[in-house]
Amino acid sequence: MVKTVRLEPIAQESAVETNGNLLSVLLHQELTVLKECGGRGMCATCHVYVNDGMGSLTPISRREQRTLAIITSCKGNSRLACQARVMGNGVIVEVPPGMYVNSIKDIESLIGRRAAQDLLHPLTGKVLVEQGKLITRSMMRQIENSKDLNLNDYFKHSN
């Protein structure tokens, strides 16, 4: 049976089969979702906010709880789209603003320009570069050398 999910702030409705996950809804609407972990609930790249209809989704698993615990922009209504399965109607999902960085080259290519949107760490969702900030070479060195983000290790394994 088909259920309807509404996406905000783009005001789009999308159909999904009962027990289909929210990630399929995002991909159906051609939203850019990195799904860096392949839909296993281990990264932040499909993090969404459920503004209404949380009871129409499957419960949060332990793996999802562990991943949500490291996402810096996590709220009480946070879910991983790859793990949240739609069981009923009335689900309203908000896609967090910003762009998850897939590679350090994503940021390097923007040196000398202002970030059009927040640039986010792919595992924690931490803002690496705020919207409107000028991206400089010194900023890049700070990001590359930031020990709390472990970006160097992450990007070595992802490229």
PDB file of N, CA, C and O in Angstrom, residues 54-97:
ATOM      1  N   MET A  54       6.119  11.128  13.322  1.00  0.00           N
ATOM      2  CA  MET A  54       7.159  10.225  13.840  1.00  0.00           C
ATOM      3  C   MET A  54       6.557   8.855  14.176  1.00  0.00           C
ATOM      4  O   MET A  54       7.197   7.832  13.961  1.00  0.00           O
ATOM      5  N   GLY A  55       5.319   8.830  14.639  1.00  0.00           N
ATOM      6  CA  GLY A  55       4.655   7.570  14.981  1.00  0.00           C
ATOM      7  C   GLY A  55       4.318   6.721  13.759  1.00  0.00           C
ATOM      8  O   GLY A  55       3.984   5.543  13.899  1.00  0.00           O
ATOM      9  N   SER A  56       4.410   7.302  12.570  1.00  0.00           N
ATOM     10  CA  SER A  56       4.149   6.557  11.329  1.00  0.00           C
ATOM     11  C   SER A  56       5.426   5.956  10.754  1.00  0.00           C
ATOM     12  O   SER A  56       5.420   5.419   9.652  1.00  0.00           O
ATOM     13  N   LEU A  57       6.521   6.055  11.508  1.00  0.00           N
ATOM     14  CA  LEU A  57       7.794   5.476  11.091  1.00  0.00           C
ATOM     15  C   LEU A  57       8.173   4.329  12.015  1.00  0.00           C
ATOM     16  O   LEU A  57       7.700   4.266  13.152  1.00  0.00           O
ATOM     17  N   THR A  58       9.020   3.438  11.527  1.00  0.00           N
ATOM     18  CA  THR A  58       9.519   2.360  12.385  1.00  0.00           C
ATOM     19  C   THR A  58      10.337   2.964  13.521  1.00  0.00           C
ATOM     20  O   THR A  58      10.877   4.071  13.381  1.00  0.00           O
ATOM     21  N   PRO A  59      10.435   2.274  14.654  1.00  0.00           N
ATOM     22  CA  PRO A  59      11.212   2.788  15.790  1.00  0.00           C
ATOM     23  C   PRO A  59      12.705   2.903  15.445  1.00  0.00           C
ATOM     24  O   PRO A  59      13.204   2.237  14.546  1.00  0.00           O
ATOM     25  N   ILE A  60      13.397   3.740  16.206  1.00  0.00           N
ATOM     26  CA  ILE A  60      14.838   3.928  16.024  1.00  0.00           C
ATOM     27  C   ILE A  60      15.572   2.703  16.555  1.00  0.00           C
ATOM     28  O   ILE A  60      15.342   2.272  17.689  1.00  0.00           O
ATOM     29  N   SER A  61      16.459   2.157  15.749  1.00  0.00           N
ATOM     30  CA  SER A  61      17.271   1.001  16.166  1.00  0.00           C
ATOM     31  C   SER A  61      18.472   1.481  16.983  1.00  0.00           C
ATOM     32  O   SER A  61      18.791   2.669  17.017  1.00  0.00           O
ATOM     33  N   ARG A  62      19.176   0.540  17.608  1.00  0.00           N
ATOM     34  CA  ARG A  62      20.369   0.898  18.384  1.00  0.00           C
ATOM     35  C   ARG A  62      21.458   1.502  17.491  1.00  0.00           C
ATOM     36  O   ARG A  62      22.126   2.442  17.870  1.00  0.00           O
ATOM     37  N   ARG A  63      21.635   0.929  16.304  1.00  0.00           N
ATOM     38  CA  ARG A  63      22.653   1.457  15.384  1.00  0.00           C
ATOM     39  C   ARG A  63      22.328   2.904  15.025  1.00  0.00           C
ATOM     40  O   ARG A  63      23.187   3.764  15.029  1.00  0.00           O
ATOM     41  N   GLU A  64      21.061   3.165  14.725  1.00  0.00           N
ATOM     42  CA  GLU A  64      20.665   4.528  14.373  1.00  0.00           C
ATOM     43  C   GLU A  64      20.869   5.460  15.562  1.00  0.00           C
ATOM     44  O   GLU A  64      21.357   6.585  15.393  1.00  0.00           O
ATOM     45  N   GLN A  65      20.541   5.012  16.770  1.00  0.00           N
ATOM     46  CA  GLN A  65      20.756   5.826  17.970  1.00  0.00           C
ATOM     47  C   GLN A  65      22.227   6.192  18.121  1.00  0.00           C
ATOM     48  O   GLN A  65      22.563   7.336  18.436  1.00  0.00           O
ATOM     49  N   ARG A  66      23.120   5.212  17.906  1.00  0.00           N
ATOM     50  CA  ARG A  66      24.562   5.468  18.035  1.00  0.00           C
ATOM     51  C   ARG A  66      25.020   6.492  17.010  1.00  0.00           C
ATOM     52  O   ARG A  66      25.813   7.379  17.314  1.00  0.00           O
ATOM     53  N   THR A  67      24.540   6.376  15.788  1.00  0.00           N
ATOM     54  CA  THR A  67      24.943   7.324  14.746  1.00  0.00           C
ATOM     55  C   THR A  67      24.381   8.704  15.036  1.00  0.00           C
ATOM     56  O   THR A  67      25.091   9.707  14.927  1.00  0.00           O
ATOM     57  N   LEU A  68      23.118   8.783  15.414  1.00  0.00           N
ATOM     58  CA  LEU A  68      22.519  10.084  15.731  1.00  0.00           C
ATOM     59  C   LEU A  68      23.251  10.773  16.884  1.00  0.00           C
ATOM     60  O   LEU A  68      23.343  11.999  16.914  1.00  0.00           O
ATOM     61  N   ALA A  69      23.799   9.998  17.804  1.00  0.00           N
ATOM     62  CA  ALA A  69      24.495  10.565  18.956  1.00  0.00           C
ATOM     63  C   ALA A  69      25.739  11.354  18.558  1.00  0.00           C
ATOM     64  O   ALA A  69      26.161  12.253  19.295  1.00  0.00           O
ATOM     65  N   ILE A  70      26.336  11.066  17.396  1.00  0.00           N
ATOM     66  CA  ILE A  70      27.544  11.793  16.989  1.00  0.00           C
ATOM     67  C   ILE A  70      27.248  12.952  16.038  1.00  0.00           C
ATOM     68  O   ILE A  70      28.126  13.738  15.724  1.00  0.00           O
ATOM     69  N   ILE A  71      26.011  13.066  15.584  1.00  0.00           N
ATOM     70  CA  ILE A  71      25.655  14.139  14.654  1.00  0.00           C
ATOM     71  C   ILE A  71      25.463  15.421  15.451  1.00  0.00           C
ATOM     72  O   ILE A  71      24.608  15.490  16.335  1.00  0.00           O
ATOM     73  N   THR A  72      26.257  16.430  15.126  1.00  0.00           N
ATOM     74  CA  THR A  72      26.234  17.668  15.912  1.00  0.00           C
ATOM     75  C   THR A  72      24.942  18.462  15.753  1.00  0.00           C
ATOM     76  O   THR A  72      24.577  19.225  16.633  1.00  0.00           O
ATOM     77  N   SER A  73      24.239  18.261  14.644  1.00  0.00           N
ATOM     78  CA  SER A  73      22.987  18.997  14.430  1.00  0.00           C
ATOM     79  C   SER A  73      21.758  18.151  14.784  1.00  0.00           C
ATOM     80  O   SER A  73      20.646  18.480  14.406  1.00  0.00           O
ATOM     81  N   CYS A  74      21.970  17.096  15.542  1.00  0.00           N
ATOM     82  CA  CYS A  74      20.884  16.190  15.927  1.00  0.00           C
ATOM     83  C   CYS A  74      19.903  16.882  16.880  1.00  0.00           C
ATOM     84  O   CYS A  74      20.297  17.645  17.760  1.00  0.00           O
ATOM     85  N   LYS A  75      18.615  16.626  16.659  1.00  0.00           N
ATOM     86  CA  LYS A  75      17.545  17.131  17.526  1.00  0.00           C
ATOM     87  C   LYS A  75      16.673  15.951  17.936  1.00  0.00           C
ATOM     88  O   LYS A  75      16.860  14.836  17.448  1.00  0.00           O
ATOM     89  N   GLY A  76      15.691  16.198  18.749  1.00  0.00           N
ATOM     90  CA  GLY A  76      14.780  15.145  19.192  1.00  0.00           C
ATOM     91  C   GLY A  76      13.986  14.509  18.065  1.00  0.00           C
ATOM     92  O   GLY A  76      13.527  13.379  18.182  1.00  0.00           O
ATOM     93  N   ASN A  77      13.829  15.227  16.955  1.00  0.00           N
ATOM     94  CA  ASN A  77      13.068  14.699  15.821  1.00  0.00           C
ATOM     95  C   ASN A  77      13.977  14.236  14.672  1.00  0.00           C
ATOM     96  O   ASN A  77      13.532  14.080  13.550  1.00  0.00           O
ATOM     97  N   SER A  78      15.252  14.009  14.972  1.00  0.00           N
ATOM     98  CA  SER A  78      16.198  13.550  13.953  1.00  0.00           C
ATOM     99  C   SER A  78      16.020  12.077  13.645  1.00  0.00           C
ATOM    100  O   SER A  78      15.738  11.271  14.539  1.00  0.00           O
ATOM    101  N   ARG A  79      16.198  11.741  12.376  1.00  0.00           N
ATOM    102  CA  ARG A  79      16.214  10.343  11.929  1.00  0.00           C
ATOM    103  C   ARG A  79      17.223  10.225  10.787  1.00  0.00           C
ATOM    104  O   ARG A  79      17.558  11.203  10.126  1.00  0.00           O
ATOM    105  N   LEU A  80      17.681   9.020  10.564  1.00  0.00           N
ATOM    106  CA  LEU A  80      18.471   8.716   9.374  1.00  0.00           C
ATOM    107  C   LEU A  80      17.488   8.198   8.342  1.00  0.00           C
ATOM    108  O   LEU A  80      16.766   7.223   8.592  1.00  0.00           O
ATOM    109  N   ALA A  81      17.445   8.839   7.187  1.00  0.00           N
ATOM    110  CA  ALA A  81      16.463   8.476   6.168  1.00  0.00           C
ATOM    111  C   ALA A  81      16.615   7.032   5.703  1.00  0.00           C
ATOM    112  O   ALA A  81      15.633   6.394   5.342  1.00  0.00           O
ATOM    113  N   CYS A  82      17.833   6.506   5.754  1.00  0.00           N
ATOM    114  CA  CYS A  82      18.046   5.123   5.308  1.00  0.00           C
ATOM    115  C   CYS A  82      17.475   4.112   6.289  1.00  0.00           C
ATOM    116  O   CYS A  82      17.206   2.967   5.926  1.00  0.00           O
ATOM    117  N   GLN A  83      17.268   4.511   7.532  1.00  0.00           N
ATOM    118  CA  GLN A  83      16.806   3.585   8.567  1.00  0.00           C
ATOM    119  C   GLN A  83      15.324   3.737   8.895  1.00  0.00           C
ATOM    120  O   GLN A  83      14.698   2.804   9.390  1.00  0.00           O
ATOM    121  N   ALA A  84      14.757   4.905   8.633  1.00  0.00           N
ATOM    122  CA  ALA A  84      13.352   5.183   8.976  1.00  0.00           C
ATOM    123  C   ALA A  84      12.439   4.658   7.874  1.00  0.00           C
ATOM    124  O   ALA A  84      12.465   5.148   6.746  1.00  0.00           O
ATOM    125  N   ARG A  85      11.643   3.670   8.204  1.00  0.00           N
ATOM    126  CA  ARG A  85      10.713   3.069   7.238  1.00  0.00           C
ATOM    127  C   ARG A  85       9.304   3.611   7.488  1.00  0.00           C
ATOM    128  O   ARG A  85       8.866   3.730   8.623  1.00  0.00           O
ATOM    129  N   VAL A  86       8.619   3.932   6.405  1.00  0.00           N
ATOM    130  CA  VAL A  86       7.297   4.552   6.475  1.00  0.00           C
ATOM    131  C   VAL A  86       6.231   3.468   6.631  1.00  0.00           C
ATOM    132  O   VAL A  86       6.103   2.593   5.788  1.00  0.00           O
ATOM    133  N   MET A  87       5.467   3.562   7.713  1.00  0.00           N
ATOM    134  CA  MET A  87       4.409   2.582   7.991  1.00  0.00           C
ATOM    135  C   MET A  87       3.013   3.191   7.876  1.00  0.00           C
ATOM    136  O   MET A  87       2.029   2.475   7.784  1.00  0.00           O
ATOM    137  N   GLY A  88       2.932   4.524   7.892  1.00  0.00           N
ATOM    138  CA  GLY A  88       1.634   5.198   7.810  1.00  0.00           C
ATOM    139  C   GLY A  88       1.762   6.551   7.137  1.00  0.00           C
ATOM    140  O   GLY A  88       2.863   7.005   6.811  1.00  0.00           O
ATOM    141  N   ASN A  89       0.639   7.198   6.929  1.00  0.00           N
ATOM    142  CA  ASN A  89       0.614   8.523   6.296  1.00  0.00           C
ATOM    143  C   ASN A  89       0.896   9.618   7.316  1.00  0.00           C
ATOM    144  O   ASN A  89       0.928   9.374   8.515  1.00  0.00           O
ATOM    145  N   GLY A  90       1.054  10.841   6.812  1.00  0.00           N
ATOM    146  CA  GLY A  90       1.209  11.998   7.687  1.00  0.00           C
ATOM    147  C   GLY A  90       2.637  12.330   8.054  1.00  0.00           C
ATOM    148  O   GLY A  90       2.874  13.129   8.954  1.00  0.00           O
ATOM    149  N   VAL A  91       3.614  11.754   7.371  1.00  0.00           N
ATOM    150  CA  VAL A  91       5.013  12.029   7.677  1.00  0.00           C
ATOM    151  C   VAL A  91       5.443  13.296   6.922  1.00  0.00           C
ATOM    152  O   VAL A  91       5.277  13.393   5.713  1.00  0.00           O
ATOM    153  N   ILE A  92       5.979  14.251   7.677  1.00  0.00           N
ATOM    154  CA  ILE A  92       6.529  15.473   7.097  1.00  0.00           C
ATOM    155  C   ILE A  92       8.003  15.529   7.481  1.00  0.00           C
ATOM    156  O   ILE A  92       8.348  15.527   8.659  1.00  0.00           O
ATOM    157  N   VAL A  93       8.848  15.565   6.457  1.00  0.00           N
ATOM    158  CA  VAL A  93      10.298  15.498   6.647  1.00  0.00           C
ATOM    159  C   VAL A  93      10.928  16.809   6.204  1.00  0.00           C
ATOM    160  O   VAL A  93      10.594  17.337   5.147  1.00  0.00           O
ATOM    161  N   GLU A  94      11.840  17.298   7.019  1.00  0.00           N
ATOM    162  CA  GLU A  94      12.618  18.492   6.658  1.00  0.00           C
ATOM    163  C   GLU A  94      14.053  18.061   6.402  1.00  0.00           C
ATOM    164  O   GLU A  94      14.674  17.381   7.222  1.00  0.00           O
ATOM    165  N   VAL A  95      14.563  18.455   5.250  1.00  0.00           N
ATOM    166  CA  VAL A  95      15.947  18.162   4.907  1.00  0.00           C
ATOM    167  C   VAL A  95      16.805  19.281   5.493  1.00  0.00           C
ATOM    168  O   VAL A  95      16.554  20.463   5.218  1.00  0.00           O
ATOM    169  N   PRO A  96      17.803  18.935   6.338  1.00  0.00           N
ATOM    170  CA  PRO A  96      18.630  19.995   6.933  1.00  0.00           C
ATOM    171  C   PRO A  96      19.358  20.795   5.862  1.00  0.00           C
ATOM    172  O   PRO A  96      19.773  20.247   4.852  1.00  0.00           O
ATOM    173  N   PRO A  97      19.499  22.100   6.083  1.00  0.00           N
ATOM    174  CA  PRO A  97      20.217  22.916   5.104  1.00  0.00           C
ATOM    175  C   PRO A  97      21.698  22.607   5.133  1.00  0.00           C
ATOM    176  O   PRO A  97      22.243  22.221   6.158  1.00  0.00           O
TER     177      PRO A  97
END
